[in-house]
Amino acid sequence: MKSLKKFRIIDLINWAEVYFKAKKFENPRIEIEWLIRSVLKINRIDIYLKFDHVLSDQELKTLKSFIQRRLKREPLQYITNSCEFYGMEYFINENVLIPRPETEMIIDIAEKALINKKTPKVLDIGTGSGCIGITLASRNKDYDILGIDISDKALDVANRNKDNLSNISFIKMDILNQTPKGEYDIIISNPPYIPLKDFPKITKDVRGYEPMVALTDQADGLTFYKRYMNIVDNILKDDGQILLEVGLNQHPLEVKKILIEKGILDVKLIKDLNGDNRFILA
Ligand code: GLN
C-alpha cells in the first residue's frame, strides 16, 4: 500500500486554520484542535507538547473523515462524541441534545433551591444525555435523583454517563401519557420547547443533526409545560418546587402565564448570562 504523505500535528493545524477559515468557520483553530485531540485521545496541553508528532496513516484517515463530517456542518460534539457541561465531560451522540452552556445555570439554581432540604428527591424530566441529573448527583451525594426520558437510545447515553454514581437512576417514561410515581422536592426539566413554526428558522447544524424529539413538541412549544401543570399535584410535595428552562422572546411569559393560571403564586423568571429570561422557578 502506498503510504500517505507525512503530516505533523502542527502542519495539520496550520493547514486547517486556513482551510476552515475559507469555509467560514468561526473558530478554525479551536475546531481543528478538538478534532486532533479526539483522534489522538489527548488533552489540550498534549497538543502543544506534541506539535512534532507525525500522525499514523490510520490517524490521518480518521481525521480526514472527521473533517469531512464537520464540513457538512455536523456539530463537533457529535463527531468527537463528547461535550463539556458544568466542567464535566459527557459522552454524547446524535440520540441526545448537545448540552448547552446556557443550561449550566440550572445546576446553581437547583442547588440553591434545595439548600435546606435533607436528602431531596429530584425528578429530571427529559434527561437526554443525563447532564443535569448526573451533574447534580455527582456534586450532591445526598440527593436522590430519578431521570426519565421517552427515548431508549437517550437512556443508553445517560446510563453510560452515570458511571458508578449510586444516587441517580434512569427509567423510560412518556411524560405526556404517563405519570411518575412518588412525590418530589423538585422537578427539573429542559423540555422540547421550540414551536414547530420556528423550526425552519433554526440553524442547519441544529436542525439537521440534533434529535427533533428533543427540540420541538411539534406544536406551540408549550405542550410539556401544560402537561406538567396537569400532573404537578400528584408528583410534587406540598412544599416542592419546579424549575424549568424556557425559550426566547415571548416564550418565558407564556410559560409563566400557564403556571399562574394553575394557581401557583410565586413564579420567578431567572435570566441567563446573556441577559435572556431562561429559567422559571416556582
Ligand atoms: N436535559 C437535557 C439537557 O438539558 C436534554 C434536554 C432535551 O433533550 N430537551 O441538555
mmCIF file of C-alpha atoms and ligand atoms in Angstrom:
data_model
loop_
_atom_site.group_PDB
_atom_site.id
_atom_site.type_symbol
_atom_site.label_atom_id
_atom_site.label_comp_id
_atom_site.label_asym_id
_atom_site.label_seq_id
_atom_site.Cartn_x
_atom_site.Cartn_y
_atom_site.Cartn_z
ATOM 1 C CA MET A 1 0.000 0.000 0.000
ATOM 2 C CA LYS A 2 1.257 3.424 -0.852
ATOM 3 C CA SER A 3 1.792 5.307 2.372
ATOM 4 C CA LEU A 4 0.174 8.728 2.738
ATOM 5 C CA LYS A 5 2.223 11.878 2.940
ATOM 6 C CA LYS A 6 3.550 12.516 6.460
ATOM 7 C CA PHE A 7 1.878 15.229 8.497
ATOM 8 C CA ARG A 8 2.820 16.534 11.922
ATOM 9 C CA ILE A 9 0.210 17.994 14.277
ATOM 10 C CA ILE A 10 1.490 21.498 13.614
ATOM 11 C CA ASP A 11 1.224 21.038 9.831
ATOM 12 C CA LEU A 12 -2.397 19.985 10.187
ATOM 13 C CA ILE A 13 -3.245 22.877 12.461
ATOM 14 C CA ASN A 14 -1.687 25.374 10.067
ATOM 15 C CA TRP A 15 -3.446 23.837 7.099
ATOM 16 C CA ALA A 16 -6.847 23.682 8.797
ATOM 17 C CA GLU A 17 -6.680 27.239 10.073
ATOM 18 C CA VAL A 18 -6.594 28.496 6.502
ATOM 19 C CA TYR A 19 -8.979 25.896 5.134
ATOM 20 C CA PHE A 20 -11.687 26.186 7.826
ATOM 21 C CA LYS A 21 -11.478 29.956 7.644
ATOM 22 C CA ALA A 22 -12.119 29.846 3.908
ATOM 23 C CA LYS A 23 -15.135 27.631 4.664
ATOM 24 C CA LYS A 24 -16.410 30.361 7.028
ATOM 25 C CA PHE A 25 -15.946 28.528 10.314
ATOM 26 C CA GLU A 26 -15.772 30.944 13.220
ATOM 27 C CA ASN A 27 -13.071 29.260 15.310
ATOM 28 C CA PRO A 28 -10.834 27.318 12.912
ATOM 29 C CA ARG A 29 -8.015 26.797 15.374
ATOM 30 C CA ILE A 30 -10.222 25.532 18.186
ATOM 31 C CA GLU A 31 -12.087 23.226 15.822
ATOM 32 C CA ILE A 32 -9.014 21.519 14.414
ATOM 33 C CA GLU A 33 -7.526 21.151 17.878
ATOM 34 C CA TRP A 34 -10.678 19.391 19.104
ATOM 35 C CA LEU A 35 -10.670 17.066 16.135
ATOM 36 C CA ILE A 36 -6.990 16.195 16.512
ATOM 37 C CA ARG A 37 -7.405 15.684 20.253
ATOM 38 C CA SER A 38 -10.283 13.352 19.625
ATOM 39 C CA VAL A 39 -8.394 11.284 17.040
ATOM 40 C CA LEU A 40 -5.267 11.007 19.189
ATOM 41 C CA LYS A 41 -7.183 10.852 22.506
ATOM 42 C CA ILE A 42 -5.024 13.521 24.083
ATOM 43 C CA ASN A 43 -5.716 16.688 26.053
ATOM 44 C CA ARG A 44 -5.117 20.286 25.045
ATOM 45 C CA ILE A 45 -1.677 20.608 26.641
ATOM 46 C CA ASP A 46 -0.501 17.458 24.842
ATOM 47 C CA ILE A 47 -1.283 19.069 21.511
ATOM 48 C CA TYR A 48 1.301 21.741 22.301
ATOM 49 C CA LEU A 49 3.823 19.294 23.707
ATOM 50 C CA LYS A 50 3.497 17.041 20.679
ATOM 51 C CA PHE A 51 3.468 19.567 17.852
ATOM 52 C CA ASP A 52 6.032 17.429 16.017
ATOM 53 C CA HIS A 53 4.121 14.170 16.424
ATOM 54 C CA VAL A 54 3.587 12.604 12.997
ATOM 55 C CA LEU A 55 0.120 11.107 12.553
ATOM 56 C CA SER A 56 -0.040 7.465 11.515
ATOM 57 C CA ASP A 57 -1.862 6.617 8.293
ATOM 58 C CA GLN A 58 -4.811 5.361 10.328
ATOM 59 C CA GLU A 59 -4.966 8.513 12.466
ATOM 60 C CA LEU A 60 -4.809 10.645 9.353
ATOM 61 C CA LYS A 61 -7.615 8.682 7.759
ATOM 62 C CA THR A 62 -9.822 9.139 10.818
ATOM 63 C CA LEU A 63 -9.029 12.852 10.986
ATOM 64 C CA LYS A 64 -9.890 13.221 7.323
ATOM 65 C CA SER A 65 -13.294 11.615 7.852
ATOM 66 C CA PHE A 66 -13.923 13.863 10.885
ATOM 67 C CA ILE A 67 -13.056 16.949 8.818
ATOM 68 C CA GLN A 68 -15.373 15.833 6.036
ATOM 69 C CA ARG A 69 -18.241 15.413 8.514
ATOM 70 C CA ARG A 70 -17.535 18.820 10.021
ATOM 71 C CA LEU A 71 -17.552 20.441 6.574
ATOM 72 C CA LYS A 72 -21.116 19.155 6.201
ATOM 73 C CA ARG A 73 -21.839 21.110 9.390
ATOM 74 C CA GLU A 74 -22.224 18.159 11.721
ATOM 75 C CA PRO A 75 -21.695 19.550 15.240
ATOM 76 C CA LEU A 76 -18.203 18.997 16.611
ATOM 77 C CA GLN A 77 -19.642 17.380 19.743
ATOM 78 C CA TYR A 78 -21.266 14.561 17.746
ATOM 79 C CA ILE A 79 -18.087 13.932 15.770
ATOM 80 C CA THR A 80 -15.940 13.731 18.894
ATOM 81 C CA ASN A 81 -18.695 12.048 20.972
ATOM 82 C CA SER A 82 -18.045 14.436 23.790
ATOM 83 C CA CYS A 83 -19.311 17.610 25.347
ATOM 84 C CA GLU A 84 -18.392 19.541 28.445
ATOM 85 C CA PHE A 85 -21.144 20.512 30.850
ATOM 86 C CA TYR A 86 -20.516 22.279 34.150
ATOM 87 C CA GLY A 87 -16.843 21.322 33.991
ATOM 88 C CA MET A 88 -17.554 17.624 33.477
ATOM 89 C CA GLU A 89 -17.090 15.660 30.289
ATOM 90 C CA TYR A 90 -20.124 13.801 28.912
ATOM 91 C CA PHE A 91 -20.379 11.148 26.231
ATOM 92 C CA ILE A 92 -22.931 12.206 23.650
ATOM 93 C CA ASN A 93 -24.187 11.095 20.269
ATOM 94 C CA GLU A 94 -26.906 12.085 17.809
ATOM 95 C CA ASN A 95 -29.593 10.499 20.007
ATOM 96 C CA VAL A 96 -29.350 13.281 22.560
ATOM 97 C CA LEU A 97 -29.411 17.044 22.543
ATOM 98 C CA ILE A 98 -25.985 18.648 22.907
ATOM 99 C CA PRO A 99 -25.925 20.132 26.423
ATOM 100 C CA ARG A 100 -25.889 23.924 26.142
ATOM 101 C CA PRO A 101 -23.735 26.283 28.192
ATOM 102 C CA GLU A 102 -26.860 28.363 28.949
ATOM 103 C CA THR A 103 -28.342 25.338 30.713
ATOM 104 C CA GLU A 104 -25.450 25.058 33.191
ATOM 105 C CA MET A 105 -27.009 27.705 35.447
ATOM 106 C CA ILE A 106 -29.869 25.310 36.188
ATOM 107 C CA ILE A 107 -27.418 23.443 38.436
ATOM 108 C CA ASP A 108 -26.767 26.511 40.608
ATOM 109 C CA ILE A 109 -30.447 27.401 40.785
ATOM 110 C CA ALA A 110 -31.432 23.862 41.786
ATOM 111 C CA GLU A 111 -28.763 23.588 44.467
ATOM 112 C CA LYS A 112 -29.777 26.948 45.930
ATOM 113 C CA ALA A 113 -33.443 25.937 45.901
ATOM 114 C CA LEU A 114 -32.643 22.700 47.751
ATOM 115 C CA ILE A 115 -30.181 24.125 50.235
ATOM 116 C CA ASN A 116 -32.314 23.442 53.315
ATOM 117 C CA LYS A 117 -33.648 20.040 52.239
ATOM 118 C CA LYS A 118 -32.383 16.781 53.681
ATOM 119 C CA THR A 119 -31.849 14.056 51.047
ATOM 120 C CA PRO A 120 -34.046 15.814 48.489
ATOM 121 C CA LYS A 121 -35.846 13.785 45.872
ATOM 122 C CA VAL A 122 -35.229 15.183 42.404
ATOM 123 C CA LEU A 123 -37.037 14.374 39.160
ATOM 124 C CA ASP A 124 -35.263 15.261 35.894
ATOM 125 C CA ILE A 125 -37.813 15.058 33.081
ATOM 126 C CA GLY A 126 -36.430 14.594 29.568
ATOM 127 C CA THR A 127 -32.974 13.838 30.874
ATOM 128 C CA GLY A 128 -31.388 13.236 27.439
ATOM 129 C CA SER A 129 -27.639 12.815 27.961
ATOM 130 C CA GLY A 130 -28.364 12.928 31.705
ATOM 131 C CA CYS A 131 -26.246 16.060 32.041
ATOM 132 C CA ILE A 132 -28.497 17.878 34.517
ATOM 133 C CA GLY A 133 -29.283 14.940 36.800
ATOM 134 C CA ILE A 134 -25.786 13.489 36.732
ATOM 135 C CA THR A 135 -24.094 16.805 37.450
ATOM 136 C CA LEU A 136 -26.396 17.272 40.448
ATOM 137 C CA ALA A 137 -25.875 13.676 41.589
ATOM 138 C CA SER A 138 -22.112 13.835 41.445
ATOM 139 C CA ARG A 139 -21.941 17.175 43.258
ATOM 140 C CA ASN A 140 -24.543 16.313 45.912
ATOM 141 C CA LYS A 141 -24.235 12.785 47.223
ATOM 142 C CA ASP A 142 -27.306 13.200 49.448
ATOM 143 C CA TYR A 143 -29.651 13.916 46.514
ATOM 144 C CA ASP A 144 -31.834 11.051 45.349
ATOM 145 C CA ILE A 145 -32.445 11.557 41.621
ATOM 146 C CA LEU A 146 -34.621 9.950 39.005
ATOM 147 C CA GLY A 147 -34.100 10.833 35.347
ATOM 148 C CA ILE A 148 -36.777 9.923 32.830
ATOM 149 C CA ASP A 149 -36.883 10.059 29.060
ATOM 150 C CA ILE A 150 -39.070 8.698 26.293
ATOM 151 C CA SER A 151 -36.086 7.607 24.194
ATOM 152 C CA ASP A 152 -34.346 4.271 24.825
ATOM 153 C CA LYS A 153 -31.344 5.491 22.896
ATOM 154 C CA ALA A 154 -31.081 8.615 25.034
ATOM 155 C CA LEU A 155 -31.300 6.450 28.162
ATOM 156 C CA ASP A 156 -28.384 4.358 26.889
ATOM 157 C CA VAL A 157 -26.336 7.548 26.720
ATOM 158 C CA ALA A 158 -27.483 8.702 30.172
ATOM 159 C CA ASN A 159 -26.633 5.320 31.708
ATOM 160 C CA ARG A 160 -23.216 5.402 30.126
ATOM 161 C CA ASN A 161 -22.608 8.852 31.640
ATOM 162 C CA LYS A 162 -23.878 7.749 35.051
ATOM 163 C CA ASP A 163 -20.663 5.801 35.720
ATOM 164 C CA ASN A 164 -20.808 4.362 39.220
ATOM 165 C CA LEU A 165 -22.999 7.015 40.811
ATOM 166 C CA SER A 166 -25.470 5.292 43.117
ATOM 167 C CA ASN A 167 -27.779 8.244 43.847
ATOM 168 C CA ILE A 168 -29.239 8.508 40.356
ATOM 169 C CA SER A 169 -31.183 6.114 38.178
ATOM 170 C CA PHE A 170 -32.970 6.331 34.871
ATOM 171 C CA ILE A 171 -36.232 4.888 33.586
ATOM 172 C CA LYS A 172 -38.105 5.106 30.337
ATOM 173 C CA MET A 173 -41.295 7.108 30.520
ATOM 174 C CA ASP A 174 -43.513 9.079 28.172
ATOM 175 C CA ILE A 175 -44.321 12.016 30.409
ATOM 176 C CA LEU A 176 -47.134 13.245 28.173
ATOM 177 C CA ASN A 177 -49.033 9.984 28.724
ATOM 178 C CA GLN A 178 -47.625 8.539 31.932
ATOM 179 C CA THR A 179 -47.217 9.905 35.446
ATOM 180 C CA PRO A 180 -44.167 9.120 37.606
ATOM 181 C CA LYS A 181 -44.776 7.530 41.000
ATOM 182 C CA GLY A 182 -43.856 9.264 44.227
ATOM 183 C CA GLU A 183 -43.571 12.874 45.294
ATOM 184 C CA TYR A 184 -40.536 15.025 44.650
ATOM 185 C CA ASP A 185 -38.893 18.035 46.267
ATOM 186 C CA ILE A 186 -38.040 19.469 42.904
ATOM 187 C CA ILE A 187 -38.968 18.781 39.320
ATOM 188 C CA ILE A 188 -36.395 19.949 36.816
ATOM 189 C CA SER A 189 -36.881 19.940 33.079
ATOM 190 C CA ASN A 190 -35.440 21.379 29.910
ATOM 191 C CA PRO A 191 -38.218 20.163 27.631
ATOM 192 C CA PRO A 192 -38.533 20.418 23.839
ATOM 193 C CA TYR A 193 -39.820 23.965 23.609
ATOM 194 C CA ILE A 194 -39.206 25.207 20.075
ATOM 195 C CA PRO A 195 -42.574 25.887 18.426
ATOM 196 C CA LEU A 196 -42.987 23.955 15.182
ATOM 197 C CA LYS A 197 -43.461 27.195 13.261
ATOM 198 C CA ASP A 198 -39.979 28.351 14.356
ATOM 199 C CA PHE A 199 -38.323 25.090 13.365
ATOM 200 C CA PRO A 200 -37.341 26.161 9.837
ATOM 201 C CA LYS A 201 -35.619 29.227 11.336
ATOM 202 C CA ILE A 202 -33.089 27.344 13.461
ATOM 203 C CA THR A 203 -29.594 26.783 12.096
ATOM 204 C CA LYS A 204 -28.799 23.889 9.827
ATOM 205 C CA ASP A 205 -26.361 22.190 12.206
ATOM 206 C CA VAL A 206 -29.062 22.046 14.894
ATOM 207 C CA ARG A 207 -31.952 21.180 12.595
ATOM 208 C CA GLY A 208 -30.051 18.634 10.555
ATOM 209 C CA TYR A 209 -28.379 16.727 13.375
ATOM 210 C CA GLU A 210 -29.975 17.122 16.787
ATOM 211 C CA PRO A 211 -32.943 14.881 17.642
ATOM 212 C CA MET A 212 -36.203 16.554 16.684
ATOM 213 C CA VAL A 213 -37.951 14.943 19.667
ATOM 214 C CA ALA A 214 -35.588 16.867 21.984
ATOM 215 C CA LEU A 215 -36.070 20.202 20.246
ATOM 216 C CA THR A 216 -39.734 20.688 19.431
ATOM 217 C CA ASP A 217 -43.095 19.499 20.744
ATOM 218 C CA GLN A 218 -44.418 19.716 17.149
ATOM 219 C CA ALA A 219 -46.926 22.289 18.374
ATOM 220 C CA ASP A 220 -46.768 25.669 20.119
ATOM 221 C CA GLY A 221 -43.736 24.959 22.315
ATOM 222 C CA LEU A 222 -45.926 24.833 25.431
ATOM 223 C CA THR A 223 -47.159 21.214 25.424
ATOM 224 C CA PHE A 224 -44.793 19.979 28.132
ATOM 225 C CA TYR A 225 -45.366 22.903 30.497
ATOM 226 C CA LYS A 226 -49.151 22.418 30.251
ATOM 227 C CA ARG A 227 -48.754 18.708 30.940
ATOM 228 C CA TYR A 228 -46.557 19.389 33.979
ATOM 229 C CA MET A 229 -49.304 21.585 35.398
ATOM 230 C CA ASN A 230 -51.828 18.764 34.905
ATOM 231 C CA ILE A 231 -49.786 16.278 36.934
ATOM 232 C CA VAL A 232 -47.900 18.550 39.303
ATOM 233 C CA ASP A 233 -50.245 17.908 42.254
ATOM 234 C CA ASN A 234 -49.521 14.180 42.011
ATOM 235 C CA ILE A 235 -45.754 14.308 41.731
ATOM 236 C CA LEU A 236 -44.670 17.297 43.799
ATOM 237 C CA LYS A 237 -44.509 17.509 47.605
ATOM 238 C CA ASP A 238 -46.607 20.280 49.176
ATOM 239 C CA ASP A 239 -43.532 22.463 49.610
ATOM 240 C CA GLY A 240 -41.924 21.229 46.390
ATOM 241 C CA GLN A 241 -40.550 23.403 43.633
ATOM 242 C CA ILE A 242 -40.473 23.307 39.884
ATOM 243 C CA LEU A 243 -37.534 24.508 37.797
ATOM 244 C CA LEU A 244 -37.903 24.768 34.043
ATOM 245 C CA GLU A 245 -35.818 26.016 31.173
ATOM 246 C CA VAL A 246 -37.716 28.245 28.751
ATOM 247 C CA GLY A 247 -37.130 29.646 25.264
ATOM 248 C CA LEU A 248 -36.676 33.069 23.764
ATOM 249 C CA ASN A 249 -38.896 36.116 23.142
ATOM 250 C CA GLN A 250 -42.446 35.694 24.449
ATOM 251 C CA HIS A 251 -41.987 32.071 25.474
ATOM 252 C CA PRO A 252 -40.946 32.700 29.121
ATOM 253 C CA LEU A 253 -44.003 34.908 29.659
ATOM 254 C CA GLU A 254 -46.312 32.363 28.058
ATOM 255 C CA VAL A 255 -44.986 29.662 30.365
ATOM 256 C CA LYS A 256 -45.283 31.954 33.363
ATOM 257 C CA LYS A 257 -48.922 32.520 32.468
ATOM 258 C CA ILE A 258 -49.568 28.766 32.376
ATOM 259 C CA LEU A 259 -48.146 28.394 35.891
ATOM 260 C CA ILE A 260 -50.103 31.362 37.237
ATOM 261 C CA GLU A 261 -53.317 30.050 35.722
ATOM 262 C CA LYS A 262 -52.697 26.825 37.640
ATOM 263 C CA GLY A 263 -52.836 28.918 40.810
ATOM 264 C CA ILE A 264 -49.130 28.965 41.589
ATOM 265 C CA LEU A 265 -48.405 32.292 43.232
ATOM 266 C CA ASP A 266 -44.645 32.557 43.442
ATOM 267 C CA VAL A 267 -43.336 32.296 39.859
ATOM 268 C CA LYS A 268 -39.848 33.706 39.276
ATOM 269 C CA LEU A 269 -38.196 34.312 35.902
ATOM 270 C CA ILE A 270 -34.422 33.988 36.059
ATOM 271 C CA LYS A 271 -32.057 35.384 33.420
ATOM 272 C CA ASP A 272 -29.094 33.547 31.937
ATOM 273 C CA LEU A 273 -25.642 35.095 31.481
ATOM 274 C CA ASN A 274 -26.730 36.632 28.158
ATOM 275 C CA GLY A 275 -29.455 38.547 29.991
ATOM 276 C CA ASP A 276 -32.287 36.485 28.477
ATOM 277 C CA ASN A 277 -35.075 35.060 30.638
ATOM 278 C CA ARG A 278 -34.088 31.406 30.599
ATOM 279 C CA PHE A 279 -35.471 29.677 33.688
ATOM 280 C CA ILE A 280 -38.655 29.601 35.700
ATOM 281 C CA LEU A 281 -38.585 28.672 39.367
ATOM 282 C CA ALA A 282 -41.894 28.226 41.124
HETATM 283 N N1 GLN B 1 -31.880 17.523 29.824
HETATM 284 C C1 GLN B 1 -31.045 17.567 28.677
HETATM 285 C C2 GLN B 1 -30.358 18.908 28.560
HETATM 286 O O1 GLN B 1 -30.675 19.830 29.251
HETATM 287 C C3 GLN B 1 -31.840 17.274 27.428
HETATM 288 C C4 GLN B 1 -32.922 18.265 27.145
HETATM 289 C C5 GLN B 1 -33.694 17.950 25.882
HETATM 290 O O2 GLN B 1 -33.374 16.981 25.184
HETATM 291 N N2 GLN B 1 -34.689 18.748 25.573
HETATM 292 O O3 GLN B 1 -29.468 19.091 27.777
#
